[in-house]
Amino acid sequence: MDNNKQECELICGKCQVPLQMEKVEFNYMNHQFRHDFPRCPVCGQVYIMEEIVNGKMKEVETALEDK
Amino acid sequence: MEINDFANYTEACFQGTPAPCMSVCPLKVDVRAVIENVQNGNFSAAYRLYRNQVVFPGIVSRICHQPCQLVCLRNQSDLSIELRKIEMACVAYTNKRDPISFNAPKKNKRVAIIGAGLSGMACANKLVSRNYEVMVYEKEAFPGGALKKTLPQEVILAEFELEFKHARFNLIPSREIVDLSEIEADAIYIATGKNGRTFGLEPDMNRDSLGSQQQGVFLGGELIGSDPITAIEHGVRVSHSIEKYLKVNLMDGVPSTYLKDEVEEKYLKLKISDPLFPEAIDGVMTSEQAISEAKRCLKCDCNICVNSCEMMQHFKKKPLRITQDVMATMRPVEQFSKRIASRLINSCNQCGLCETVCPESIDMEEELLKARHFLFKDKAMPAAYHDFWMRDMAFANSDEAYIFMTPEQKIKSKYLFFPGCQLGASAPGYVTAAFEFIKKLDHYASILVGCCGVPADWAGDEALRDQVHAQIASQWKEAGEPLVVLACPTCKKTFSQYLPDIKTISLYQVMALNPDPRWKYDDEKNVVAIFDPCASRYDQPMQKSVRSLLTTIGYQVEELSDQGELAKCCSYGGHIQAVNPGLKQKIVTDRVNQANYPYVTYCSNCRDTFASAGKESDHLLNLIFDLGIESTAVVSLSQRWQNRIALKNSLTGSVADTKTVELATSEQAIPKSAPRLVISPELRKVMNAQLIMDEDVMAVISNGETTGNLVINQVNSDVTAHLTRGLITYWVTYQKLSDGYELKNVYAHRMKIADEFSNPAAK
């Protein structure tokens, strides 16, 4: 995932530490799922890039809405 | 309304039923499919379909009496299709006519057929292909029966030889059967032709299965009075009846082989296109001639609604299928079936064109609206579909934007002006100028600026819709039950549907009846195309008034093809943008490409939709009142809210100065101290398309800046913040400026991040 390339360039504004790939939990339309995204190892802040939001994430949203 | 009641909506739909020619064809040739192939020059494929039905294509294409021609709808405007000649061409231009060789398991049964005419031979062909042992007794020296009188013997023999190539049977020529006891067989088909021997079995025979009173013995063909083509059908039918008899010992045949289609009279309601006479051709057509004759065929089927509706085209579904899917969506079986049509139900523009064009007046608009109500009640409506519009409606009806003004003195208003919620959002000047005009007719006119409740209806929320209507009704009573003047065609449609006690008239009709010399006259006599909003279809006086107003102020009016009662939705209707952005885009593109002339419309949503797509389009009120709004000016979502506030300020202030109100923009309405947002036109487009407002962006940034929950890109120092507001999580990437923020990117999703700011390292 492209998030991999980016994570080392990204730092948490609050904790001033680089983001790392970690599991993030999501829910939508009564479904739960997890996926790895860059997030702050200290405070847990998450970063999701636009390509994922308007790509894979939109696909999953659409699939769940049609379920 | 019960789920099963939804089936009633499309009960009368006859789409996909056999066309008249197919209903009357004794051999049930699939004329639509055959013609489709010929139209594409695919003679072999057409031939296969034809052969499967008629058994002996080389014979039938020469002798068919064409009952199809009597019912061909083409007959109404020119001449029936020369189907038999097309079929001859299929035979002539199919290189490899060999029948398909079947490999059915051998059956241990023997069938005797008396008579080697068309009927007996057709029955033999079907039974042999299923691997029964077949004996055919023929009293003459050659097979063919009565055919000999119409066709040369070599043609008949060649055709039989071809069609029995892979299906061997025993033909016993020159053998006349006088008594059935001469034959040893498990079943017998008597097909001895016109005036042939019946062995006394015709009385009391079953005319459906063609079985006689004697077990295992069947009769058919010209013997019992059929024409040669029906004789073939009898042979085929008896092959099925015999097979059933041999398997289960019943003589009643197979109903699907004898049930007849009646000609569906609804087809007669279909409009036939312009007359197109066939070429007079003797003998076999050339392939080009056959193709062009096939192209005259309309392949009669009713697709009028589908041809009028981008939504049905998008989902590739027709009303009957849509109803099936809608009903399945309402009762999904856990882990088994999905809410399959939820997106389709919410992708309907609610324009009602389908009902207008349908010969049976099937109302898919209502069906899909009721389905939305059902989904909402069932808590199965994906909330994000209508969330933006529900917030928009709540704002329009909030204290910040809602206006109700009656004269201070206790004088009854003659008029109550109800401009709707979007007109003033598009530009306050539309409303203030129109109200000024109405005030000249009735100094004590009242005004009510709010939402008509249609977004709630479209979102399936009937209770909220009713609540809005109750408020409108009560304030109308408070104003003394005046005539309500409506500027928005959709409000007008909504009022007549849900508030029938309130008398309404369109603003444009009032204006056309009371022209004002001060209106801006177009000296250049420009040509404009009128775009009738879809909701205007139910109000011809409104449509007429708009045309008369435009002519009055000097414009030359050009009509679009989809006008008047055939008006189509601009894409805004039904609030499909969040549900089906691709479909919305397709619809807008279709609409703006209808004509090169600038559009004039009288629905601010149509106007704003087209302007956003780069099409020059004006609201009629802009031209009449000379409001100076550019034809391609795009109003951002945030500006719409600010405009509503500005409208309220202007109307509730002492002086209604349209000029100052109209110039109110978000920059002016937002407090001077607010940080500046720099948004590129491209990003603005993305925000409008994804229904993201400046307020959302500002909320994300200020949340990030105050809490410090930001992600910083060390390479380019871009800052990204995000925030969930209601159902939507917004992400903003920006650069800080001295007096505000420059946006680099904005995006949003519906999924919720469940475990943010829980500390994973601490776990």
PDB file of N, CA, C and O in Angstrom, chain A residues 8-14 19 24-29 33 39 41-50 53 57 60-62 65-67, chain B residues 338-339 342-343 384-385 707-715 720 722 731 745 747-761:
ATOM      1  N   CYS A   8       7.090   7.249   6.704  1.00  0.00           N
ATOM      2  CA  CYS A   8       8.306   7.780   7.299  1.00  0.00           C
ATOM      3  C   CYS A   8       8.406   9.291   7.146  1.00  0.00           C
ATOM      4  O   CYS A   8       9.098   9.959   7.896  1.00  0.00           O
ATOM      5  N   GLU A   9       7.657   9.837   6.143  1.00  0.00           N
ATOM      6  CA  GLU A   9       7.692  11.280   5.947  1.00  0.00           C
ATOM      7  C   GLU A   9       6.710  11.986   6.874  1.00  0.00           C
ATOM      8  O   GLU A   9       6.697  13.194   6.978  1.00  0.00           O
ATOM      9  N   LEU A  10       5.827  11.211   7.482  1.00  0.00           N
ATOM     10  CA  LEU A  10       4.749  11.823   8.246  1.00  0.00           C
ATOM     11  C   LEU A  10       5.035  11.761   9.737  1.00  0.00           C
ATOM     12  O   LEU A  10       5.425  10.714  10.253  1.00  0.00           O
ATOM     13  N   ILE A  11       4.830  12.885  10.393  1.00  0.00           N
ATOM     14  CA  ILE A  11       4.975  12.866  11.853  1.00  0.00           C
ATOM     15  C   ILE A  11       3.700  13.381  12.510  1.00  0.00           C
ATOM     16  O   ILE A  11       2.962  14.172  11.932  1.00  0.00           O
ATOM     17  N   CYS A  12       3.458  12.886  13.692  1.00  0.00           N
ATOM     18  CA  CYS A  12       2.292  13.330  14.442  1.00  0.00           C
ATOM     19  C   CYS A  12       2.563  14.744  14.962  1.00  0.00           C
ATOM     20  O   CYS A  12       3.590  14.996  15.607  1.00  0.00           O
ATOM     21  N   GLY A  13       1.658  15.662  14.671  1.00  0.00           N
ATOM     22  CA  GLY A  13       1.844  17.056  15.052  1.00  0.00           C
ATOM     23  C   GLY A  13       1.882  17.244  16.552  1.00  0.00           C
ATOM     24  O   GLY A  13       2.501  18.187  17.060  1.00  0.00           O
ATOM     25  N   LYS A  14       1.228  16.380  17.272  1.00  0.00           N
ATOM     26  CA  LYS A  14       1.135  16.531  18.720  1.00  0.00           C
ATOM     27  C   LYS A  14       2.319  15.852  19.421  1.00  0.00           C
ATOM     28  O   LYS A  14       2.984  16.454  20.251  1.00  0.00           O
ATOM     29  N   LEU A  19       4.859   8.450  12.111  1.00  0.00           N
ATOM     30  CA  LEU A  19       3.736   7.510  12.116  1.00  0.00           C
ATOM     31  C   LEU A  19       4.243   6.124  11.728  1.00  0.00           C
ATOM     32  O   LEU A  19       5.222   5.991  10.996  1.00  0.00           O
ATOM     33  N   VAL A  24      -6.012  -0.339  12.277  1.00  0.00           N
ATOM     34  CA  VAL A  24      -7.036   0.652  12.618  1.00  0.00           C
ATOM     35  C   VAL A  24      -8.385  -0.030  12.465  1.00  0.00           C
ATOM     36  O   VAL A  24      -8.605  -0.791  11.512  1.00  0.00           O
ATOM     37  N   GLU A  25      -9.273   0.235  13.427  1.00  0.00           N
ATOM     38  CA  GLU A  25     -10.584  -0.414  13.369  1.00  0.00           C
ATOM     39  C   GLU A  25     -11.607   0.559  12.788  1.00  0.00           C
ATOM     40  O   GLU A  25     -11.629   1.739  13.146  1.00  0.00           O
ATOM     41  N   PHE A  26     -12.447   0.041  11.892  1.00  0.00           N
ATOM     42  CA  PHE A  26     -13.486   0.865  11.272  1.00  0.00           C
ATOM     43  C   PHE A  26     -14.836   0.223  11.495  1.00  0.00           C
ATOM     44  O   PHE A  26     -14.937  -0.988  11.685  1.00  0.00           O
ATOM     45  N   ASN A  27     -15.882   1.032  11.447  1.00  0.00           N
ATOM     46  CA  ASN A  27     -17.213   0.437  11.331  1.00  0.00           C
ATOM     47  C   ASN A  27     -18.094   1.254  10.405  1.00  0.00           C
ATOM     48  O   ASN A  27     -17.935   2.465  10.274  1.00  0.00           O
ATOM     49  N   TYR A  28     -18.978   0.540   9.742  1.00  0.00           N
ATOM     50  CA  TYR A  28     -19.925   1.184   8.827  1.00  0.00           C
ATOM     51  C   TYR A  28     -21.094   0.235   8.566  1.00  0.00           C
ATOM     52  O   TYR A  28     -20.882  -0.958   8.351  1.00  0.00           O
ATOM     53  N   MET A  29     -22.278   0.763   8.599  1.00  0.00           N
ATOM     54  CA  MET A  29     -23.507  -0.002   8.320  1.00  0.00           C
ATOM     55  C   MET A  29     -23.516  -1.333   9.103  1.00  0.00           C
ATOM     56  O   MET A  29     -23.759  -2.401   8.534  1.00  0.00           O
ATOM     57  N   PHE A  33     -14.424  -3.771  10.694  1.00  0.00           N
ATOM     58  CA  PHE A  33     -13.273  -4.374  10.033  1.00  0.00           C
ATOM     59  C   PHE A  33     -12.019  -3.605  10.418  1.00  0.00           C
ATOM     60  O   PHE A  33     -12.076  -2.487  10.927  1.00  0.00           O
ATOM     61  N   ARG A  39      -0.244   5.382  11.752  1.00  0.00           N
ATOM     62  CA  ARG A  39      -0.831   6.061  12.901  1.00  0.00           C
ATOM     63  C   ARG A  39       0.255   6.341  13.928  1.00  0.00           C
ATOM     64  O   ARG A  39       1.321   5.731  13.904  1.00  0.00           O
ATOM     65  N   PRO A  41       2.271   6.098  17.111  1.00  0.00           N
ATOM     66  CA  PRO A  41       2.420   5.022  18.103  1.00  0.00           C
ATOM     67  C   PRO A  41       2.138   5.526  19.523  1.00  0.00           C
ATOM     68  O   PRO A  41       1.903   4.730  20.421  1.00  0.00           O
ATOM     69  N   VAL A  42       2.143   6.839  19.723  1.00  0.00           N
ATOM     70  CA  VAL A  42       1.923   7.380  21.069  1.00  0.00           C
ATOM     71  C   VAL A  42       0.435   7.667  21.317  1.00  0.00           C
ATOM     72  O   VAL A  42      -0.177   7.082  22.211  1.00  0.00           O
ATOM     73  N   CYS A  43      -0.154   8.561  20.483  1.00  0.00           N
ATOM     74  CA  CYS A  43      -1.536   8.971  20.777  1.00  0.00           C
ATOM     75  C   CYS A  43      -2.575   8.206  19.964  1.00  0.00           C
ATOM     76  O   CYS A  43      -3.757   8.257  20.269  1.00  0.00           O
ATOM     77  N   GLY A  44      -2.120   7.514  18.931  1.00  0.00           N
ATOM     78  CA  GLY A  44      -3.074   6.708  18.152  1.00  0.00           C
ATOM     79  C   GLY A  44      -3.716   7.458  16.995  1.00  0.00           C
ATOM     80  O   GLY A  44      -4.572   6.919  16.307  1.00  0.00           O
ATOM     81  N   GLN A  45      -3.314   8.703  16.753  1.00  0.00           N
ATOM     82  CA  GLN A  45      -3.876   9.458  15.633  1.00  0.00           C
ATOM     83  C   GLN A  45      -3.639   8.719  14.317  1.00  0.00           C
ATOM     84  O   GLN A  45      -2.575   8.160  14.089  1.00  0.00           O
ATOM     85  N   VAL A  46      -4.639   8.755  13.453  1.00  0.00           N
ATOM     86  CA  VAL A  46      -4.612   7.979  12.207  1.00  0.00           C
ATOM     87  C   VAL A  46      -4.431   8.922  11.020  1.00  0.00           C
ATOM     88  O   VAL A  46      -4.872  10.067  11.050  1.00  0.00           O
ATOM     89  N   TYR A  47      -3.747   8.410   9.969  1.00  0.00           N
ATOM     90  CA  TYR A  47      -3.673   9.166   8.716  1.00  0.00           C
ATOM     91  C   TYR A  47      -4.130   8.260   7.573  1.00  0.00           C
ATOM     92  O   TYR A  47      -3.638   7.149   7.419  1.00  0.00           O
ATOM     93  N   ILE A  48      -5.096   8.741   6.814  1.00  0.00           N
ATOM     94  CA  ILE A  48      -5.547   7.972   5.634  1.00  0.00           C
ATOM     95  C   ILE A  48      -5.435   8.886   4.426  1.00  0.00           C
ATOM     96  O   ILE A  48      -5.979   9.996   4.426  1.00  0.00           O
ATOM     97  N   MET A  49      -4.715   8.410   3.420  1.00  0.00           N
ATOM     98  CA  MET A  49      -4.513   9.279   2.270  1.00  0.00           C
ATOM     99  C   MET A  49      -5.692   9.231   1.303  1.00  0.00           C
ATOM    100  O   MET A  49      -6.502   8.306   1.324  1.00  0.00           O
ATOM    101  N   GLU A  50      -5.754  10.270   0.458  1.00  0.00           N
ATOM    102  CA  GLU A  50      -6.917  10.437  -0.417  1.00  0.00           C
ATOM    103  C   GLU A  50      -7.126   9.252  -1.350  1.00  0.00           C
ATOM    104  O   GLU A  50      -8.259   8.831  -1.582  1.00  0.00           O
ATOM    105  N   VAL A  53      -9.043   6.693   0.418  1.00  0.00           N
ATOM    106  CA  VAL A  53     -10.417   7.115   0.719  1.00  0.00           C
ATOM    107  C   VAL A  53     -11.292   7.039  -0.529  1.00  0.00           C
ATOM    108  O   VAL A  53     -12.389   6.481  -0.510  1.00  0.00           O
ATOM    109  N   MET A  57     -11.660   2.447  -0.069  1.00  0.00           N
ATOM    110  CA  MET A  57     -12.634   2.729   0.987  1.00  0.00           C
ATOM    111  C   MET A  57     -14.021   2.970   0.399  1.00  0.00           C
ATOM    112  O   MET A  57     -15.026   2.496   0.924  1.00  0.00           O
ATOM    113  N   VAL A  60     -15.605  -0.263  -0.551  1.00  0.00           N
ATOM    114  CA  VAL A  60     -16.162  -0.995   0.592  1.00  0.00           C
ATOM    115  C   VAL A  60     -17.465  -0.335   1.051  1.00  0.00           C
ATOM    116  O   VAL A  60     -18.462  -1.017   1.324  1.00  0.00           O
ATOM    117  N   GLU A  61     -17.470   0.997   1.109  1.00  0.00           N
ATOM    118  CA  GLU A  61     -18.696   1.708   1.508  1.00  0.00           C
ATOM    119  C   GLU A  61     -19.847   1.342   0.580  1.00  0.00           C
ATOM    120  O   GLU A  61     -20.948   1.017   1.022  1.00  0.00           O
ATOM    121  N   THR A  62     -19.543   1.381  -0.721  1.00  0.00           N
ATOM    122  CA  THR A  62     -20.576   1.070  -1.716  1.00  0.00           C
ATOM    123  C   THR A  62     -21.089  -0.352  -1.525  1.00  0.00           C
ATOM    124  O   THR A  62     -22.296  -0.594  -1.529  1.00  0.00           O
ATOM    125  N   GLU A  65     -23.311  -0.513   1.530  1.00  0.00           N
ATOM    126  CA  GLU A  65     -24.605   0.153   1.335  1.00  0.00           C
ATOM    127  C   GLU A  65     -25.536  -0.710   0.499  1.00  0.00           C
ATOM    128  O   GLU A  65     -26.753  -0.651   0.643  1.00  0.00           O
ATOM    129  N   ASP A  66     -24.965  -1.500  -0.391  1.00  0.00           N
ATOM    130  CA  ASP A  66     -25.790  -2.346  -1.253  1.00  0.00           C
ATOM    131  C   ASP A  66     -26.105  -3.685  -0.624  1.00  0.00           C
ATOM    132  O   ASP A  66     -26.742  -4.536  -1.233  1.00  0.00           O
ATOM    133  N   LYS A  67     -25.621  -3.884   0.597  1.00  0.00           N
ATOM    134  CA  LYS A  67     -25.772  -5.200   1.213  1.00  0.00           C
ATOM    135  C   LYS A  67     -27.136  -5.337   1.902  1.00  0.00           C
ATOM    136  O   LYS A  67     -27.606  -4.412   2.501  1.00  0.00           O
TER     137      LYS A  67
ATOM    138  N   LYS B 338     -29.352  -9.747  -0.554  1.00  0.00           N
ATOM    139  CA  LYS B 338     -28.959  -8.420  -0.116  1.00  0.00           C
ATOM    140  C   LYS B 338     -30.100  -7.449  -0.328  1.00  0.00           C
ATOM    141  O   LYS B 338     -31.076  -7.770  -0.975  1.00  0.00           O
ATOM    142  N   ARG B 339     -29.904  -6.242   0.183  1.00  0.00           N
ATOM    143  CA  ARG B 339     -30.826  -5.157  -0.146  1.00  0.00           C
ATOM    144  C   ARG B 339     -30.408  -4.664  -1.528  1.00  0.00           C
ATOM    145  O   ARG B 339     -29.827  -3.598  -1.691  1.00  0.00           O
ATOM    146  N   SER B 342     -31.319  -1.094  -3.095  1.00  0.00           N
ATOM    147  CA  SER B 342     -31.291   0.101  -2.250  1.00  0.00           C
ATOM    148  C   SER B 342     -30.715   1.304  -3.010  1.00  0.00           C
ATOM    149  O   SER B 342     -31.251   2.407  -2.954  1.00  0.00           O
ATOM    150  N   ARG B 343     -29.637   1.081  -3.757  1.00  0.00           N
ATOM    151  CA  ARG B 343     -29.050   2.200  -4.512  1.00  0.00           C
ATOM    152  C   ARG B 343     -29.957   2.609  -5.661  1.00  0.00           C
ATOM    153  O   ARG B 343     -30.124   3.795  -5.951  1.00  0.00           O
ATOM    154  N   ALA B 384     -26.063   8.025   4.886  1.00  0.00           N
ATOM    155  CA  ALA B 384     -25.237   8.983   4.143  1.00  0.00           C
ATOM    156  C   ALA B 384     -25.882   9.398   2.822  1.00  0.00           C
ATOM    157  O   ALA B 384     -25.533  10.436   2.266  1.00  0.00           O
ATOM    158  N   TYR B 385     -26.826   8.622   2.319  1.00  0.00           N
ATOM    159  CA  TYR B 385     -27.462   8.963   1.038  1.00  0.00           C
ATOM    160  C   TYR B 385     -28.113  10.345   1.078  1.00  0.00           C
ATOM    161  O   TYR B 385     -28.048  11.110   0.133  1.00  0.00           O
ATOM    162  N   THR B 707      -6.520  21.328  18.951  1.00  0.00           N
ATOM    163  CA  THR B 707      -6.156  20.115  19.694  1.00  0.00           C
ATOM    164  C   THR B 707      -4.730  19.657  19.380  1.00  0.00           C
ATOM    165  O   THR B 707      -4.153  18.883  20.141  1.00  0.00           O
ATOM    166  N   GLY B 708      -4.190  20.124  18.257  1.00  0.00           N
ATOM    167  CA  GLY B 708      -2.862  19.669  17.844  1.00  0.00           C
ATOM    168  C   GLY B 708      -2.899  18.313  17.164  1.00  0.00           C
ATOM    169  O   GLY B 708      -1.874  17.751  16.800  1.00  0.00           O
ATOM    170  N   ASN B 709      -4.081  17.790  16.955  1.00  0.00           N
ATOM    171  CA  ASN B 709      -4.205  16.509  16.265  1.00  0.00           C
ATOM    172  C   ASN B 709      -4.049  16.729  14.760  1.00  0.00           C
ATOM    173  O   ASN B 709      -5.013  16.845  14.018  1.00  0.00           O
ATOM    174  N   LEU B 710      -2.795  16.784  14.363  1.00  0.00           N
ATOM    175  CA  LEU B 710      -2.452  17.057  12.964  1.00  0.00           C
ATOM    176  C   LEU B 710      -1.397  16.060  12.537  1.00  0.00           C
ATOM    177  O   LEU B 710      -0.666  15.532  13.380  1.00  0.00           O
ATOM    178  N   VAL B 711      -1.335  15.831  11.237  1.00  0.00           N
ATOM    179  CA  VAL B 711      -0.238  15.032  10.705  1.00  0.00           C
ATOM    180  C   VAL B 711       0.564  15.950   9.796  1.00  0.00           C
ATOM    181  O   VAL B 711      -0.008  16.654   8.961  1.00  0.00           O
ATOM    182  N   ILE B 712       1.884  15.967  10.000  1.00  0.00           N
ATOM    183  CA  ILE B 712       2.707  16.895   9.222  1.00  0.00           C
ATOM    184  C   ILE B 712       3.604  16.099   8.275  1.00  0.00           C
ATOM    185  O   ILE B 712       4.251  15.133   8.677  1.00  0.00           O
ATOM    186  N   ASN B 713       3.563  16.513   7.008  1.00  0.00           N
ATOM    187  CA  ASN B 713       4.426  15.903   6.009  1.00  0.00           C
ATOM    188  C   ASN B 713       5.760  16.632   6.052  1.00  0.00           C
ATOM    189  O   ASN B 713       5.841  17.820   5.741  1.00  0.00           O
ATOM    190  N   GLN B 714       6.835  15.905   6.459  1.00  0.00           N
ATOM    191  CA  GLN B 714       8.124  16.563   6.669  1.00  0.00           C
ATOM    192  C   GLN B 714       8.763  17.031   5.376  1.00  0.00           C
ATOM    193  O   GLN B 714       9.592  17.927   5.383  1.00  0.00           O
ATOM    194  N   VAL B 715       8.384  16.417   4.266  1.00  0.00           N
ATOM    195  CA  VAL B 715       8.990  16.777   2.984  1.00  0.00           C
ATOM    196  C   VAL B 715       8.472  18.126   2.485  1.00  0.00           C
ATOM    197  O   VAL B 715       9.241  19.017   2.143  1.00  0.00           O
ATOM    198  N   THR B 720      -2.151  17.890   7.597  1.00  0.00           N
ATOM    199  CA  THR B 720      -3.435  17.217   7.351  1.00  0.00           C
ATOM    200  C   THR B 720      -4.168  17.051   8.681  1.00  0.00           C
ATOM    201  O   THR B 720      -3.581  16.595   9.663  1.00  0.00           O
ATOM    202  N   HIS B 722      -8.207  15.925  10.345  1.00  0.00           N
ATOM    203  CA  HIS B 722      -9.500  15.316   9.998  1.00  0.00           C
ATOM    204  C   HIS B 722     -10.447  15.414  11.180  1.00  0.00           C
ATOM    205  O   HIS B 722     -10.022  15.585  12.332  1.00  0.00           O
ATOM    206  N   TRP B 731     -11.383  15.169   5.661  1.00  0.00           N
ATOM    207  CA  TRP B 731      -9.919  15.305   5.723  1.00  0.00           C
ATOM    208  C   TRP B 731      -9.519  16.545   4.954  1.00  0.00           C
ATOM    209  O   TRP B 731      -9.985  16.760   3.828  1.00  0.00           O
ATOM    210  N   ASN B 745      -5.861  19.885  -0.376  1.00  0.00           N
ATOM    211  CA  ASN B 745      -6.708  18.746  -0.715  1.00  0.00           C
ATOM    212  C   ASN B 745      -7.852  18.641   0.299  1.00  0.00           C
ATOM    213  O   ASN B 745      -7.672  18.999   1.468  1.00  0.00           O
ATOM    214  N   TYR B 747     -11.053  15.729   1.196  1.00  0.00           N
ATOM    215  CA  TYR B 747     -11.776  14.490   0.856  1.00  0.00           C
ATOM    216  C   TYR B 747     -12.576  14.025   2.056  1.00  0.00           C
ATOM    217  O   TYR B 747     -12.400  14.558   3.168  1.00  0.00           O
ATOM    218  N   ALA B 748     -13.440  13.068   1.828  1.00  0.00           N
ATOM    219  CA  ALA B 748     -14.355  12.671   2.908  1.00  0.00           C
ATOM    220  C   ALA B 748     -14.753  11.220   2.748  1.00  0.00           C
ATOM    221  O   ALA B 748     -14.765  10.692   1.639  1.00  0.00           O
ATOM    222  N   HIS B 749     -15.065  10.587   3.873  1.00  0.00           N
ATOM    223  CA  HIS B 749     -15.594   9.217   3.789  1.00  0.00           C
ATOM    224  C   HIS B 749     -16.713   9.008   4.792  1.00  0.00           C
ATOM    225  O   HIS B 749     -16.908   9.808   5.707  1.00  0.00           O
ATOM    226  N   ARG B 750     -17.452   7.922   4.578  1.00  0.00           N
ATOM    227  CA  ARG B 750     -18.632   7.636   5.396  1.00  0.00           C
ATOM    228  C   ARG B 750     -18.326   6.637   6.514  1.00  0.00           C
ATOM    229  O   ARG B 750     -19.024   6.570   7.506  1.00  0.00           O
ATOM    230  N   MET B 751     -17.302   5.819   6.265  1.00  0.00           N
ATOM    231  CA  MET B 751     -16.901   4.834   7.257  1.00  0.00           C
ATOM    232  C   MET B 751     -16.412   5.542   8.505  1.00  0.00           C
ATOM    233  O   MET B 751     -15.839   6.620   8.402  1.00  0.00           O
ATOM    234  N   LYS B 752     -16.635   4.949   9.664  1.00  0.00           N
ATOM    235  CA  LYS B 752     -16.161   5.600  10.896  1.00  0.00           C
ATOM    236  C   LYS B 752     -14.892   4.927  11.405  1.00  0.00           C
ATOM    237  O   LYS B 752     -14.801   3.701  11.423  1.00  0.00           O
ATOM    238  N   ILE B 753     -13.923   5.748  11.842  1.00  0.00           N
ATOM    239  CA  ILE B 753     -12.732   5.200  12.493  1.00  0.00           C
ATOM    240  C   ILE B 753     -13.146   4.933  13.940  1.00  0.00           C
ATOM    241  O   ILE B 753     -13.588   5.839  14.641  1.00  0.00           O
ATOM    242  N   ALA B 754     -13.028   3.671  14.355  1.00  0.00           N
ATOM    243  CA  ALA B 754     -13.639   3.296  15.630  1.00  0.00           C
ATOM    244  C   ALA B 754     -12.718   3.517  16.829  1.00  0.00           C
ATOM    245  O   ALA B 754     -13.186   3.806  17.921  1.00  0.00           O
ATOM    246  N   ASP B 755     -11.400   3.376  16.611  1.00  0.00           N
ATOM    247  CA  ASP B 755     -10.526   3.321  17.786  1.00  0.00           C
ATOM    248  C   ASP B 755      -9.455   4.404  17.776  1.00  0.00           C
ATOM    249  O   ASP B 755      -8.359   4.225  18.248  1.00  0.00           O
ATOM    250  N   GLU B 756      -9.785   5.585  17.212  1.00  0.00           N
ATOM    251  CA  GLU B 756      -8.765   6.617  17.136  1.00  0.00           C
ATOM    252  C   GLU B 756      -8.433   7.160  18.536  1.00  0.00           C
ATOM    253  O   GLU B 756      -9.302   7.240  19.408  1.00  0.00           O
ATOM    254  N   PHE B 757      -7.190   7.545  18.691  1.00  0.00           N
ATOM    255  CA  PHE B 757      -6.661   8.130  19.936  1.00  0.00           C
ATOM    256  C   PHE B 757      -6.715   7.170  21.112  1.00  0.00           C
ATOM    257  O   PHE B 757      -6.463   7.544  22.234  1.00  0.00           O
ATOM    258  N   SER B 758      -7.084   5.903  20.841  1.00  0.00           N
ATOM    259  CA  SER B 758      -6.785   4.919  21.870  1.00  0.00           C
ATOM    260  C   SER B 758      -5.306   4.644  21.636  1.00  0.00           C
ATOM    261  O   SER B 758      -4.842   4.676  20.502  1.00  0.00           O
ATOM    262  N   ASN B 759      -4.527   4.447  22.620  1.00  0.00           N
ATOM    263  CA  ASN B 759      -3.085   4.337  22.449  1.00  0.00           C
ATOM    264  C   ASN B 759      -2.683   2.884  22.192  1.00  0.00           C
ATOM    265  O   ASN B 759      -2.660   2.077  23.105  1.00  0.00           O
ATOM    266  N   PRO B 760      -2.405   2.566  20.904  1.00  0.00           N
ATOM    267  CA  PRO B 760      -2.122   1.159  20.595  1.00  0.00           C
ATOM    268  C   PRO B 760      -0.854   0.668  21.289  1.00  0.00           C
ATOM    269  O   PRO B 760      -0.768  -0.477  21.705  1.00  0.00           O
ATOM    270  N   ALA B 761       0.133   1.563  21.459  1.00  0.00           N
ATOM    271  CA  ALA B 761       1.411   1.143  22.067  1.00  0.00           C
ATOM    272  C   ALA B 761       1.214   0.780  23.532  1.00  0.00           C
ATOM    273  O   ALA B 761       1.916  -0.069  24.060  1.00  0.00           O
TER     274      ALA B 761
END
